[in-house]
PDB file of C-alpha atoms in Angstrom:
ATOM      1  CA  MET Q1074      40.500  29.581  69.263  1.00  0.00           C
ATOM      2  CA  PRO Q1075      39.054  32.718  67.731  1.00  0.00           C
ATOM      3  CA  ASN Q1076      40.615  31.820  64.407  1.00  0.00           C
ATOM      4  CA  GLN Q1077      39.257  28.297  64.589  1.00  0.00           C
ATOM      5  CA  SER Q1078      35.801  29.613  65.413  1.00  0.00           C
ATOM      6  CA  LEU Q1079      35.979  32.047  62.559  1.00  0.00           C
ATOM      7  CA  SER Q1080      37.069  29.292  60.219  1.00  0.00           C
ATOM      8  CA  TYR Q1081      34.258  27.049  61.401  1.00  0.00           C
ATOM      9  CA  ASN Q1082      31.670  29.771  61.022  1.00  0.00           C
ATOM     10  CA  SER Q1083      32.897  30.696  57.567  1.00  0.00           C
ATOM     11  CA  HIS Q1084      32.772  27.055  56.497  1.00  0.00           C
ATOM     12  CA  SER Q1085      29.248  26.693  57.871  1.00  0.00           C
ATOM     13  CA  THR Q1086      28.147  29.843  56.107  1.00  0.00           C
ATOM     14  CA  TYR Q1087      29.577  28.518  52.847  1.00  0.00           C
ATOM     15  CA  GLN Q1088      27.694  25.237  53.287  1.00  0.00           C
ATOM     16  CA  VAL Q1089      24.455  27.062  54.022  1.00  0.00           C
ATOM     17  CA  GLN Q1090      24.901  29.292  51.001  1.00  0.00           C
ATOM     18  CA  ASN Q1091      25.531  26.268  48.759  1.00  0.00           C
ATOM     19  CA  SER Q1092      22.551  24.477  50.250  1.00  0.00           C
ATOM     20  CA  ASN Q1093      20.312  27.489  49.565  1.00  0.00           C
ATOM     21  CA  LYS Q1094      21.529  27.674  46.005  1.00  0.00           C
ATOM     22  CA  ASN Q1095      20.830  23.981  45.426  1.00  0.00           C
ATOM     23  CA  MET Q1096      17.367  24.292  46.914  1.00  0.00           C
ATOM     24  CA  ALA Q1097      16.686  27.306  44.718  1.00  0.00           C
ATOM     25  CA  LYS Q1098      17.757  25.308  41.658  1.00  0.00           C
ATOM     26  CA  LEU Q1099      15.559  22.385  42.670  1.00  0.00           C
ATOM     27  CA  ALA Q1100      12.646  24.748  43.270  1.00  0.00           C
ATOM     28  CA  SER Q1101      13.144  26.285  39.835  1.00  0.00           C
ATOM     29  CA  ILE Q1102      13.237  22.850  38.231  1.00  0.00           C
ATOM     30  CA  GLY Q1103      10.086  21.904  40.130  1.00  0.00           C
ATOM     31  CA  VAL Q1104       8.279  25.027  38.922  1.00  0.00           C
ATOM     32  CA  ILE Q1105       9.337  24.332  35.328  1.00  0.00           C
ATOM     33  CA  LEU Q1106       8.149  20.726  35.547  1.00  0.00           C
ATOM     34  CA  THR Q1107       4.838  21.821  37.090  1.00  0.00           C
ATOM     35  CA  ILE Q1108       4.245  24.409  34.352  1.00  0.00           C
ATOM     36  CA  SER Q1109       5.135  21.831  31.679  1.00  0.00           C
ATOM     37  CA  CYS Q1110       2.664  19.351  33.159  1.00  0.00           C
ATOM     38  CA  LEU Q1111      -0.048  21.989  33.308  1.00  0.00           C
ATOM     39  CA  LEU Q1112       0.575  23.013  29.702  1.00  0.00           C
ATOM     40  CA  ALA Q1113       0.503  19.395  28.563  1.00  0.00           C
ATOM     41  CA  SER Q1114      -2.706  18.798  30.507  1.00  0.00           C
ATOM     42  CA  THR Q1115      -4.319  21.938  29.077  1.00  0.00           C
ATOM     43  CA  SER Q1116      -3.224  20.964  25.585  1.00  0.00           C
ATOM     44  CA  SER Q1117      -4.707  17.490  26.101  1.00  0.00           C
ATOM     45  CA  VAL Q1118      -8.004  18.975  27.336  1.00  0.00           C
ATOM     46  CA  ASP Q1119      -8.111  21.355  24.354  1.00  0.00           C
ATOM     47  CA  ALA Q1120      -7.474  18.422  21.985  1.00  0.00           C
ATOM     48  CA  ARG Q1121     -10.313  16.466  23.612  1.00  0.00           C
ATOM     49  CA  LYS Q1122     -12.611  19.463  23.303  1.00  0.00           C
ATOM     50  CA  GLN Q1123     -11.807  19.743  19.610  1.00  0.00           C
ATOM     51  CA  ASN Q1124     -12.345  16.035  18.989  1.00  0.00           C
ATOM     52  CA  ASP Q1125     -15.404  15.488  21.186  1.00  0.00           C
ATOM     53  CA  LEU Q1126     -18.931  15.698  19.802  1.00  0.00           C
ATOM     54  CA  VAL Q1127     -20.643  18.740  21.291  1.00  0.00           C
ATOM     55  CA  VAL Q1128     -24.412  18.352  21.634  1.00  0.00           C
ATOM     56  CA  LYS Q1129     -26.563  21.298  22.637  1.00  0.00           C
ATOM     57  CA  GLU Q1130     -30.282  21.172  23.342  1.00  0.00           C
ATOM     58  CA  VAL Q1131     -32.435  23.460  21.203  1.00  0.00           C
ATOM     59  CA  THR Q1132     -35.143  24.719  23.497  1.00  0.00           C
ATOM     60  CA  GLY Q1133     -38.605  25.748  22.403  1.00  0.00           C
ATOM     61  CA  PHE Q1134     -38.766  23.361  19.443  1.00  0.00           C
ATOM     62  CA  PRO Q1135     -41.024  23.110  17.463  1.00  0.00           C
ATOM     63  CA  ASP Q1136     -42.445  26.525  18.381  1.00  0.00           C
ATOM     64  CA  SER Q1137     -39.085  28.190  17.756  1.00  0.00           C
ATOM     65  CA  PHE Q1138     -38.961  26.638  14.282  1.00  0.00           C
ATOM     66  CA  CYS Q1139     -41.197  28.362  11.717  1.00  0.00           C
ATOM     67  CA  ARG Q1140     -42.166  30.717  14.556  1.00  0.00           C
ATOM     68  CA  GLY Q1141     -44.849  28.227  15.554  1.00  0.00           C
ATOM     69  CA  LYS Q1142     -46.482  28.222  12.107  1.00  0.00           C
ATOM     70  CA  GLU Q1143     -45.685  24.694  10.976  1.00  0.00           C
ATOM     71  CA  LYS Q1144     -48.586  23.199   9.002  1.00  0.00           C
ATOM     72  CA  PHE Q1145     -49.552  19.794   7.684  1.00  0.00           C
ATOM     73  CA  ILE Q1146     -50.345  19.816   3.958  1.00  0.00           C
ATOM     74  CA  ASN Q1147     -51.305  17.478   1.137  1.00  0.00           C
ATOM     75  CA  PHE Q1148     -50.369  17.760  -2.529  1.00  0.00           C
ATOM     76  CA  ARG Q1149     -50.195  15.472  -5.505  1.00  0.00           C
ATOM     77  CA  VAL Q1150     -47.588  15.251  -8.260  1.00  0.00           C
ATOM     78  CA  PHE Q1151     -46.810  12.891 -11.123  1.00  0.00           C
ATOM     79  CA  VAL Q1152     -43.498  11.376 -12.185  1.00  0.00           C
ATOM     80  CA  GLN Q1153     -42.700  10.572 -15.813  1.00  0.00           C
ATOM     81  CA  ASP Q1154     -40.495   7.493 -15.516  1.00  0.00           C
ATOM     82  CA  LEU Q1155     -38.692   6.656 -18.768  1.00  0.00           C
ATOM     83  CA  SER Q1156     -37.284   3.113 -18.629  1.00  0.00           C
ATOM     84  CA  VAL Q1157     -33.762   2.021 -19.504  1.00  0.00           C
ATOM     85  CA  ASN Q1158     -34.970   1.020 -22.982  1.00  0.00           C
ATOM     86  CA  HIS Q1159     -36.520   4.415 -23.797  1.00  0.00           C
ATOM     87  CA  PRO Q1160     -34.503   6.419 -26.372  1.00  0.00           C
ATOM     88  CA  ASN Q1161     -34.535   9.403 -23.980  1.00  0.00           C
ATOM     89  CA  THR Q1162     -34.221   7.327 -20.828  1.00  0.00           C
ATOM     90  CA  THR Q1163     -33.916   9.004 -17.444  1.00  0.00           C
ATOM     91  CA  THR Q1164     -33.083   5.691 -15.735  1.00  0.00           C
ATOM     92  CA  TYR Q1165     -29.682   4.002 -15.736  1.00  0.00           C
ATOM     93  CA  ASP Q1166     -28.357   0.793 -14.199  1.00  0.00           C
ATOM     94  CA  VAL Q1167     -25.192   1.588 -12.266  1.00  0.00           C
ATOM     95  CA  ALA Q1168     -24.403  -1.579 -10.263  1.00  0.00           C
ATOM     96  CA  GLN Q1169     -25.404  -5.168  -9.618  1.00  0.00           C
ATOM     97  CA  ALA Q1170     -24.563  -8.072  -7.290  1.00  0.00           C
ATOM     98  CA  SER Q1171     -22.955 -11.381  -8.107  1.00  0.00           C
ATOM     99  CA  ILE Q1172     -26.398 -13.045  -8.051  1.00  0.00           C
ATOM    100  CA  THR Q1173     -28.368 -10.342  -9.897  1.00  0.00           C
ATOM    101  CA  ALA Q1174     -28.355 -12.176 -13.231  1.00  0.00           C
ATOM    102  CA  THR Q1175     -29.755 -15.377 -11.725  1.00  0.00           C
ATOM    103  CA  SER Q1176     -31.969 -13.886  -9.027  1.00  0.00           C
ATOM    104  CA  LYS Q1177     -35.714 -14.091  -9.683  1.00  0.00           C
ATOM    105  CA  THR Q1178     -36.091 -10.566  -8.286  1.00  0.00           C
ATOM    106  CA  GLY Q1179     -32.953  -9.034  -9.800  1.00  0.00           C
ATOM    107  CA  PHE Q1180     -31.548  -8.759  -6.279  1.00  0.00           C
ATOM    108  CA  GLY Q1181     -28.712  -6.259  -5.934  1.00  0.00           C
ATOM    109  CA  LYS Q1182     -29.453  -4.208  -9.039  1.00  0.00           C
ATOM    110  CA  VAL Q1183     -29.007  -0.476  -8.443  1.00  0.00           C
ATOM    111  CA  ARG Q1184     -30.545   2.181 -10.673  1.00  0.00           C
ATOM    112  CA  VAL Q1185     -30.174   5.939 -10.626  1.00  0.00           C
ATOM    113  CA  ILE Q1186     -33.031   8.110 -11.902  1.00  0.00           C
ATOM    114  CA  ASP Q1187     -33.630  11.718 -12.892  1.00  0.00           C
ATOM    115  CA  ASP Q1188     -37.335  11.741 -13.796  1.00  0.00           C
ATOM    116  CA  LEU Q1189     -39.504  14.681 -14.775  1.00  0.00           C
ATOM    117  CA  VAL Q1190     -42.081  15.749 -12.148  1.00  0.00           C
ATOM    118  CA  THR Q1191     -45.326  17.253 -13.490  1.00  0.00           C
ATOM    119  CA  ALA Q1192     -48.510  18.740 -12.046  1.00  0.00           C
ATOM    120  CA  GLY Q1193     -50.704  16.320 -14.038  1.00  0.00           C
ATOM    121  CA  PRO Q1194     -50.356  12.819 -15.484  1.00  0.00           C
ATOM    122  CA  ALA Q1195     -49.748  14.027 -19.051  1.00  0.00           C
ATOM    123  CA  ALA Q1196     -46.118  14.448 -20.020  1.00  0.00           C
ATOM    124  CA  ASN Q1197     -46.853  17.920 -21.393  1.00  0.00           C
ATOM    125  CA  SER Q1198     -48.525  19.169 -18.201  1.00  0.00           C
ATOM    126  CA  LYS Q1199     -46.809  21.827 -16.084  1.00  0.00           C
ATOM    127  CA  ALA Q1200     -43.257  20.814 -15.185  1.00  0.00           C
ATOM    128  CA  LEU Q1201     -42.520  21.206 -11.476  1.00  0.00           C
ATOM    129  CA  GLY Q1202     -39.056  19.686 -11.147  1.00  0.00           C
ATOM    130  CA  ARG Q1203     -37.247  16.361 -11.027  1.00  0.00           C
ATOM    131  CA  LEU Q1204     -37.297  13.196  -8.949  1.00  0.00           C
ATOM    132  CA  GLN Q1205     -33.689  12.121  -8.457  1.00  0.00           C
ATOM    133  CA  GLY Q1206     -32.050   9.292  -6.552  1.00  0.00           C
ATOM    134  CA  LEU Q1207     -31.383   5.587  -6.206  1.00  0.00           C
ATOM    135  CA  LEU Q1208     -33.537   2.481  -6.567  1.00  0.00           C
ATOM    136  CA  THR Q1209     -32.085  -0.768  -5.215  1.00  0.00           C
ATOM    137  CA  ARG Q1210     -33.649  -4.200  -5.559  1.00  0.00           C
ATOM    138  CA  ALA Q1211     -33.335  -5.385  -1.983  1.00  0.00           C
ATOM    139  CA  ASP Q1212     -35.662  -8.382  -1.605  1.00  0.00           C
ATOM    140  CA  LEU Q1213     -34.699 -11.961  -2.502  1.00  0.00           C
ATOM    141  CA  ASN Q1214     -38.285 -13.230  -2.712  1.00  0.00           C
ATOM    142  CA  THR Q1215     -40.353 -10.461  -4.280  1.00  0.00           C
ATOM    143  CA  ILE Q1216     -39.611  -7.267  -6.180  1.00  0.00           C
ATOM    144  CA  GLY Q1217     -39.129  -4.945  -3.241  1.00  0.00           C
ATOM    145  CA  ILE Q1218     -37.188  -1.786  -3.997  1.00  0.00           C
ATOM    146  CA  ALA Q1219     -35.334   0.259  -1.390  1.00  0.00           C
ATOM    147  CA  VAL Q1220     -35.833   3.866  -2.494  1.00  0.00           C
ATOM    148  CA  ASN Q1221     -33.705   6.886  -1.669  1.00  0.00           C
ATOM    149  CA  LEU Q1222     -35.229   9.778  -3.600  1.00  0.00           C
ATOM    150  CA  ASN Q1223     -35.348  13.559  -3.606  1.00  0.00           C
ATOM    151  CA  PHE Q1224     -38.044  15.688  -5.173  1.00  0.00           C
ATOM    152  CA  TYR Q1225     -36.250  18.768  -6.465  1.00  0.00           C
ATOM    153  CA  PHE Q1226     -38.780  21.491  -7.260  1.00  0.00           C
ATOM    154  CA  SER Q1227     -37.754  24.070  -9.864  1.00  0.00           C
ATOM    155  CA  ALA Q1228     -41.190  25.658 -10.381  1.00  0.00           C
ATOM    156  CA  GLY Q1229     -44.356  26.272  -8.408  1.00  0.00           C
ATOM    157  CA  PRO Q1230     -44.608  27.287  -4.739  1.00  0.00           C
ATOM    158  CA  PHE Q1231     -41.779  24.970  -3.681  1.00  0.00           C
ATOM    159  CA  ALA Q1232     -39.256  26.158  -6.286  1.00  0.00           C
ATOM    160  CA  GLY Q1233     -35.690  25.769  -5.053  1.00  0.00           C
ATOM    161  CA  TYR Q1234     -36.574  23.310  -2.290  1.00  0.00           C
ATOM    162  CA  THR Q1235     -36.243  19.546  -1.934  1.00  0.00           C
ATOM    163  CA  LEU Q1236     -38.315  16.850  -0.265  1.00  0.00           C
ATOM    164  CA  SER Q1237     -36.754  13.494   0.632  1.00  0.00           C
ATOM    165  CA  ILE Q1238     -38.564  10.164   0.229  1.00  0.00           C
ATOM    166  CA  LEU Q1239     -37.346   6.861   1.670  1.00  0.00           C
ATOM    167  CA  GLY Q1240     -38.744   3.388   2.174  1.00  0.00           C
ATOM    168  CA  ARG Q1241     -39.593   0.007   0.717  1.00  0.00           C
ATOM    169  CA  ASN Q1242     -41.506  -0.005  -2.546  1.00  0.00           C
ATOM    170  CA  GLU Q1243     -43.132  -3.333  -3.370  1.00  0.00           C
ATOM    171  CA  ILE Q1244     -44.210  -2.460  -6.891  1.00  0.00           C
ATOM    172  CA  ALA Q1245     -46.652  -5.369  -7.292  1.00  0.00           C
ATOM    173  CA  LEU Q1246     -48.968  -3.682  -4.775  1.00  0.00           C
ATOM    174  CA  ALA Q1247     -51.697  -1.349  -6.035  1.00  0.00           C
ATOM    175  CA  GLN Q1248     -50.435   1.388  -3.729  1.00  0.00           C
ATOM    176  CA  ARG Q1249     -47.183   1.739  -1.841  1.00  0.00           C
ATOM    177  CA  GLU Q1250     -46.560   3.813   1.266  1.00  0.00           C
ATOM    178  CA  LEU Q1251     -43.214   5.603   1.546  1.00  0.00           C
ATOM    179  CA  THR Q1252     -41.720   7.862   4.217  1.00  0.00           C
ATOM    180  CA  VAL Q1253     -41.217  11.607   4.004  1.00  0.00           C
ATOM    181  CA  ALA Q1254     -37.909  12.105   5.765  1.00  0.00           C
ATOM    182  CA  GLY Q1255     -36.890  15.752   5.687  1.00  0.00           C
ATOM    183  CA  GLY Q1256     -35.949  18.241   3.048  1.00  0.00           C
ATOM    184  CA  THR Q1257     -34.739  21.799   2.579  1.00  0.00           C
ATOM    185  CA  GLY Q1258     -36.315  25.252   2.749  1.00  0.00           C
ATOM    186  CA  VAL Q1259     -40.028  24.942   3.521  1.00  0.00           C
ATOM    187  CA  PHE Q1260     -39.476  21.207   4.086  1.00  0.00           C
ATOM    188  CA  ARG Q1261     -36.867  21.464   6.842  1.00  0.00           C
ATOM    189  CA  PHE Q1262     -37.672  18.829   9.473  1.00  0.00           C
ATOM    190  CA  ALA Q1263     -40.435  17.536   7.174  1.00  0.00           C
ATOM    191  CA  ARG Q1264     -42.156  14.369   8.301  1.00  0.00           C
ATOM    192  CA  GLY Q1265     -45.044  12.512   6.777  1.00  0.00           C
ATOM    193  CA  TYR Q1266     -45.760   9.915   4.136  1.00  0.00           C
ATOM    194  CA  ALA Q1267     -46.379   9.490   0.423  1.00  0.00           C
ATOM    195  CA  ILE Q1268     -48.754   7.087  -1.308  1.00  0.00           C
ATOM    196  CA  GLN Q1269     -47.366   5.989  -4.664  1.00  0.00           C
ATOM    197  CA  LYS Q1270     -49.547   4.454  -7.375  1.00  0.00           C
ATOM    198  CA  THR Q1271     -48.911   3.577 -10.992  1.00  0.00           C
ATOM    199  CA  ASN Q1272     -51.156   5.907 -12.955  1.00  0.00           C
ATOM    200  CA  SER Q1273     -50.434   4.386 -16.363  1.00  0.00           C
ATOM    201  CA  THR Q1274     -47.892   2.299 -18.229  1.00  0.00           C
ATOM    202  CA  ILE Q1275     -47.140   2.268 -21.932  1.00  0.00           C
ATOM    203  CA  THR Q1276     -44.071   1.045 -23.783  1.00  0.00           C
ATOM    204  CA  ASN Q1277     -41.020   2.122 -21.810  1.00  0.00           C
ATOM    205  CA  VAL Q1278     -42.939   4.845 -19.933  1.00  0.00           C
ATOM    206  CA  SER Q1279     -44.584   4.637 -16.505  1.00  0.00           C
ATOM    207  CA  VAL Q1280     -46.472   7.540 -14.953  1.00  0.00           C
ATOM    208  CA  LEU Q1281     -46.301   7.395 -11.181  1.00  0.00           C
ATOM    209  CA  ASP Q1282     -48.792   9.177  -8.944  1.00  0.00           C
ATOM    210  CA  TYR Q1283     -47.425  10.553  -5.644  1.00  0.00           C
ATOM    211  CA  ASN Q1284     -50.002  11.706  -3.087  1.00  0.00           C
ATOM    212  CA  ILE Q1285     -47.914  13.391  -0.394  1.00  0.00           C
ATOM    213  CA  TYR Q1286     -48.834  14.316   3.185  1.00  0.00           C
ATOM    214  CA  THR Q1287     -46.161  16.305   4.962  1.00  0.00           C
ATOM    215  CA  THR Q1288     -45.363  19.041   7.431  1.00  0.00           C
ATOM    216  CA  TYR Q1289     -44.502  22.391   5.925  1.00  0.00           C
ATOM    217  CA  CYS Q1290     -43.015  25.672   7.189  1.00  0.00           C
ATOM    218  CA  SER Q1291     -45.584  28.244   6.130  1.00  0.00           C
ATOM    219  CA  THR Q1292     -43.493  31.239   7.257  1.00  0.00           C
ATOM    220  CA  ILE Q1293     -41.004  30.633   4.441  1.00  0.00           C
ATOM    221  CA  ASN Q1294     -43.623  30.470   1.706  1.00  0.00           C
ATOM    222  CA  GLU Q1295     -47.299  31.128   2.401  1.00  0.00           C
ATOM    223  CA  ALA Q1296     -48.616  29.823  -0.949  1.00  0.00           C
ATOM    224  CA  VAL Q1297     -49.455  26.134  -1.151  1.00  0.00           C
ATOM    225  CA  GLU Q1298     -51.039  25.937  -4.580  1.00  0.00           C
ATOM    226  CA  MET Q1299     -49.835  23.899  -7.490  1.00  0.00           C
TER     227      MET Q1299
END
């Protein structure tokens, strides 16, 4: 009997030891799987963070911008527009639609310009920069031009800065109102409008008058004289 009991106890102990080992292995596997899941989840969250658009509110605007010294100003410049037929043209046709040739308004024609900007209407008046951008005929019934233009100033108080002009320009009107839609430097966050008129037209040359009303960051450049 003692031997049988000893044998039974030894066998039971062996079973318990094996059971403990198996449980330990299962526990280890469980821990590994849990860590793997956590790492995969963290990696997925990090990927989402990298791919998501992060939007942060800027408090104190507009007082924080320009240190509260944003002003509204008015100035006037002239653009020397040399047509596609001028020997020194600054206007080039770059694209057209399938109906452009037969359209009464030239619908779909796209032009790119790089016109001289001056302080006065005369071509030899003080050069201030260039007016650069795209003109697209975008009206089937009248000559309405979608404009996407940038005044780039290379002289005067705004030298090195740009002012962006957008809108619909119906050139048959005596005056056309366009939108001031931002810029760089003193014209960051610029908003306002521009009144465009045709000052004069001679063979292959049009002088355009831009009367511009816009916000301006006076802390970057205090002078506002042309």
